[in-house]
CSV table of C-alpha atoms in Angstrom, one decimal:
chain,number,residue,atom,x,y,z
A,23,MET,CA,138.4,48.4,78.7
A,24,SER,CA,142.1,48.7,79.7
A,25,ASP,CA,141.8,52.5,79.8
A,26,GLU,CA,139.0,52.3,82.4
A,27,ASN,CA,141.0,50.0,84.7
A,28,SER,CA,144.2,52.1,84.3
A,29,LEU,CA,142.6,55.1,85.9
A,30,ASP,CA,144.1,56.1,89.2
A,31,PRO,CA,141.5,56.2,92.0
A,32,VAL,CA,142.3,59.8,92.7
A,33,GLU,CA,141.7,60.7,89.0
A,34,LEU,CA,138.5,58.7,88.9
A,35,ALA,CA,137.2,60.3,92.1
A,36,THR,CA,138.1,63.8,90.7
A,37,GLU,CA,136.3,63.1,87.5
A,38,LEU,CA,133.2,61.8,89.3
A,39,THR,CA,133.2,64.8,91.6
A,40,ILE,CA,133.5,67.2,88.7
A,41,ALA,CA,130.6,65.5,86.9
A,42,TRP,CA,128.5,65.6,90.1
A,43,LEU,CA,129.2,69.3,90.7
A,44,GLY,CA,128.6,70.1,87.1
A,45,ASN,CA,124.9,69.0,87.5
A,46,GLN,CA,122.9,72.2,88.2
A,47,ASN,CA,120.5,70.3,90.4
A,48,ASN,CA,123.3,69.6,93.0
A,49,ARG,CA,123.9,72.7,95.0
A,50,VAL,CA,127.0,72.5,97.3
A,51,GLN,CA,128.9,75.2,99.2
A,52,ALA,CA,132.5,75.5,98.3
A,53,ASP,CA,133.5,74.4,101.9
A,54,ASP,CA,131.8,71.1,101.3
A,55,VAL,CA,133.7,70.1,98.1
A,56,PRO,CA,136.9,68.8,99.8
A,57,ALA,CA,134.9,66.6,102.1
A,58,PHE,CA,132.8,65.3,99.2
A,59,LEU,CA,136.0,64.6,97.2
A,60,ARG,CA,137.4,62.6,100.1
A,61,THR,CA,134.2,60.6,100.4
A,62,MET,CA,134.2,59.9,96.7
A,63,HIS,CA,137.8,58.8,96.8
A,64,ALA,CA,137.2,56.4,99.7
A,65,THR,CA,134.2,55.0,97.8
A,66,VAL,CA,136.2,54.5,94.6
A,67,LEU,CA,138.9,52.7,96.5
A,68,GLU,CA,136.4,50.5,98.3
A,69,LEU,CA,134.7,49.5,95.1
A,70,SER,CA,138.0,48.8,93.2
A,71,GLY,CA,139.1,46.5,96.0
A,72,GLY,CA,142.0,48.7,96.9
A,73,LYS,CA,143.4,49.5,100.3
A,74,LEU,CA,141.0,51.7,102.2
A,75,VAL,CA,142.7,54.7,103.8
A,76,GLU,CA,141.7,55.6,107.3
A,77,PRO,CA,139.8,58.9,107.6
A,78,THR,CA,142.0,61.9,108.4
A,79,ALA,CA,141.4,64.3,111.2
A,80,ALA,CA,139.8,66.8,108.8
A,81,THR,CA,137.2,64.1,107.8
A,82,ALA,CA,136.5,63.3,111.4
A,83,GLU,CA,135.8,67.0,112.1
A,84,ASP,CA,133.4,67.3,109.2
A,85,ALA,CA,131.1,64.4,110.4
A,86,PRO,CA,130.1,65.8,113.8
A,87,ALA,CA,129.6,69.2,112.3
A,88,ALA,CA,126.9,67.7,110.1
A,89,GLU,CA,125.2,66.1,113.1
A,90,GLU,CA,124.9,69.3,115.2
A,91,PHE,CA,121.5,70.9,115.2
A,92,THR,CA,121.0,74.4,116.4
A,93,PRO,CA,117.7,74.9,118.1
A,94,ALA,CA,115.5,77.7,116.8
A,95,VAL,CA,114.6,78.6,120.5
A,96,THR,CA,115.9,77.8,123.9
A,97,VAL,CA,114.3,75.0,126.0
A,98,ARG,CA,113.0,77.6,128.4
A,99,LYS,CA,111.3,79.6,125.7
A,100,SER,CA,109.9,76.4,124.1
A,101,LEU,CA,108.0,75.6,127.3
A,102,ALA,CA,107.2,79.2,128.4
A,103,SER,CA,103.5,79.1,127.5
A,104,ARG,CA,100.8,76.7,128.8
A,105,THR,CA,98.8,77.0,125.6
A,106,HIS,CA,101.5,75.7,123.2
A,107,ILE,CA,105.0,74.3,122.8
A,108,VAL,CA,107.4,76.1,120.5
A,109,SER,CA,109.2,73.7,118.1
A,110,MET,CA,113.0,73.7,118.3
A,111,ILE,CA,113.1,72.9,114.6
A,112,ASP,CA,111.3,75.9,113.2
A,113,GLY,CA,110.4,78.1,116.2
A,114,LYS,CA,106.6,77.8,115.5
A,115,PRO,CA,104.1,77.1,118.3
A,116,TYR,CA,102.2,73.8,118.3
A,117,LYS,CA,99.7,72.2,120.7
A,118,MET,CA,101.1,68.8,119.9
A,119,LEU,CA,104.5,68.2,118.5
A,120,LYS,CA,104.1,64.5,117.4
A,121,ARG,CA,102.6,65.2,113.9
A,122,HIS,CA,105.0,68.1,113.3
A,123,LEU,CA,107.9,65.8,114.1
A,124,ALA,CA,106.6,63.1,111.8
A,125,GLY,CA,106.6,65.6,109.0
A,126,HIS,CA,110.3,66.1,109.6
A,127,GLY,CA,110.9,62.3,109.8
A,128,LEU,CA,111.5,62.3,113.6
A,129,THR,CA,110.1,60.4,116.5
A,130,PRO,CA,109.7,62.1,119.9
A,131,ALA,CA,112.8,60.1,121.2
A,132,GLN,CA,114.9,61.3,118.2
A,133,TYR,CA,113.8,64.9,118.7
A,134,ARG,CA,114.8,64.7,122.4
A,135,GLU,CA,118.1,63.2,121.5
A,136,ARG,CA,118.8,65.7,118.7
A,137,TYR,CA,118.4,68.7,121.0
A,138,LYS,CA,119.7,67.0,124.1
A,139,LEU,CA,116.4,67.3,126.0
A,140,LYS,CA,115.4,65.3,129.1
A,141,PRO,CA,113.3,62.2,128.6
A,142,ASP,CA,110.3,63.9,130.3
A,143,TYR,CA,110.3,66.8,127.9
A,144,PRO,CA,106.5,67.2,127.0
A,145,MET,CA,105.2,66.6,123.5
A,146,VAL,CA,101.8,68.2,124.3
A,147,ALA,CA,101.0,71.6,125.7
A,148,PRO,CA,99.8,71.5,129.3
A,149,GLU,CA,96.5,73.3,128.7
A,150,TYR,CA,95.7,71.1,125.7
A,151,SER,CA,96.5,68.0,127.7
A,152,GLU,CA,94.2,69.1,130.5
A,153,ALA,CA,91.3,69.8,128.1
A,154,ARG,CA,91.7,66.4,126.5
A,155,ARG,CA,91.8,64.8,130.0
A,156,VAL,CA,88.6,66.5,131.0
A,157,VAL,CA,86.8,65.4,127.8
A,158,ALA,CA,88.0,61.9,128.2
A,159,GLN,CA,86.7,61.7,131.8
A,160,GLN,CA,83.3,63.1,130.7
A,161,ILE,CA,82.8,60.4,128.1
A,162,GLY,CA,83.9,57.7,130.5
A,163,LEU,CA,87.3,56.8,129.1
A,164,GLY,CA,89.8,55.5,131.6
A,165,SER,CA,87.2,53.6,133.7
A,166,LYS,CA,88.0,50.0,134.4
A,167,GLY,CA,85.1,48.6,132.4
A,168,ARG,CA,81.9,47.1,133.9
A,169,SER,CA,83.4,46.6,137.3
A,170,ALA,CA,84.0,50.4,137.6
A,171,LYS,CA,80.5,51.1,136.5
A,172,ALA,CA,79.1,48.7,139.0
A,173,VAL,CA,81.0,50.4,141.8
A,174,ALA,CA,79.9,53.8,140.6
A,175,ALA,CA,76.2,52.8,140.1
A,176,PRO,CA,75.4,52.1,143.8
A,177,SER,CA,76.8,55.5,144.8
A,178,ALA,CA,74.6,57.2,142.2
A,179,LYS,CA,71.4,55.3,143.1
A,180,PRO,CA,70.8,56.9,146.5
A,181,ALA,CA,71.0,60.4,145.0
A,182,ALA,CA,68.5,59.3,142.4
A,183,LYS,CA,66.0,58.0,145.0
A,184,ALA,CA,66.0,61.3,146.8
A,185,ALA,CA,64.5,63.1,143.8
A,186,PRO,CA,60.7,62.9,143.5
A,187,LYS,CA,59.4,60.7,140.7
A,188,ALA,CA,56.7,63.2,139.7
A,189,ALA,CA,59.3,65.7,138.4
A,190,PRO,CA,59.9,64.1,135.0
A,191,VAL,CA,56.1,63.9,134.4
A,192,ALA,CA,55.7,67.6,135.3
A,193,ALA,CA,58.6,68.6,133.1
A,194,ALA,CA,57.0,66.7,130.2
A,195,ALA,CA,53.6,68.3,130.8
A,196,ALA,CA,55.1,71.8,130.8
A,197,LYS,CA,56.2,71.5,127.2
A,198,PRO,CA,53.7,72.7,124.6
A,199,LYS,CA,52.7,70.0,122.2
A,200,GLN,CA,52.7,70.7,118.5
A,201,ALA,CA,49.9,69.8,116.2
A,202,PRO,CA,50.6,66.9,113.9
A,203,ARG,CA,51.4,67.9,110.3
A,204,THR,CA,49.0,67.1,107.6
A,205,ARG,CA,49.7,66.8,103.9
A,206,ALA,CA,48.1,69.2,101.6
A,207,ALA,CA,46.1,67.5,98.9
A,208,ALA,CA,47.6,67.6,95.5
A,209,PRO,CA,45.4,69.4,92.9
A,210,ALA,CA,43.6,67.0,90.7
A,211,GLU,CA,44.5,67.1,87.0
A,212,ALA,CA,41.6,67.4,84.6
């Protein structure tokens, strides 16, 4: 046990980094190894109760670089079509971005923040939104309940009174009637 405690934090961090990099499942570019080693060293110092060294300028430069996201398309190109919105993540067109963003673990607010978009950046294509609005109005969504139907009903009644009452009967009489179906008798077994 005295050998484990006598290890220098730098040596321990180096050993852990070598072991981590030796695992074939961990793929790291050569440029990222120094930053990983610094992180590992800071973690070892923190766990051992040693004095934590303030991050250097090189470490501070690495952190913002990891947070920068390059959009696949420009904002203008993203909103160029009325039929779809082009995702800034992968450059593919979508009618609605919300499900696509959820697949990438983002909310619309996080997506707007990540790519520095305005708060009113749309998540649904204009043409698709218009089609959904029309369908919703046709089925009666958005009305204020029974009070809105009561207000709409008197305005519809005068138009209905103007139509002759005999028209529905005439329309029903014009349809040919089908003869009722009969079952064929099953052959008797002897």
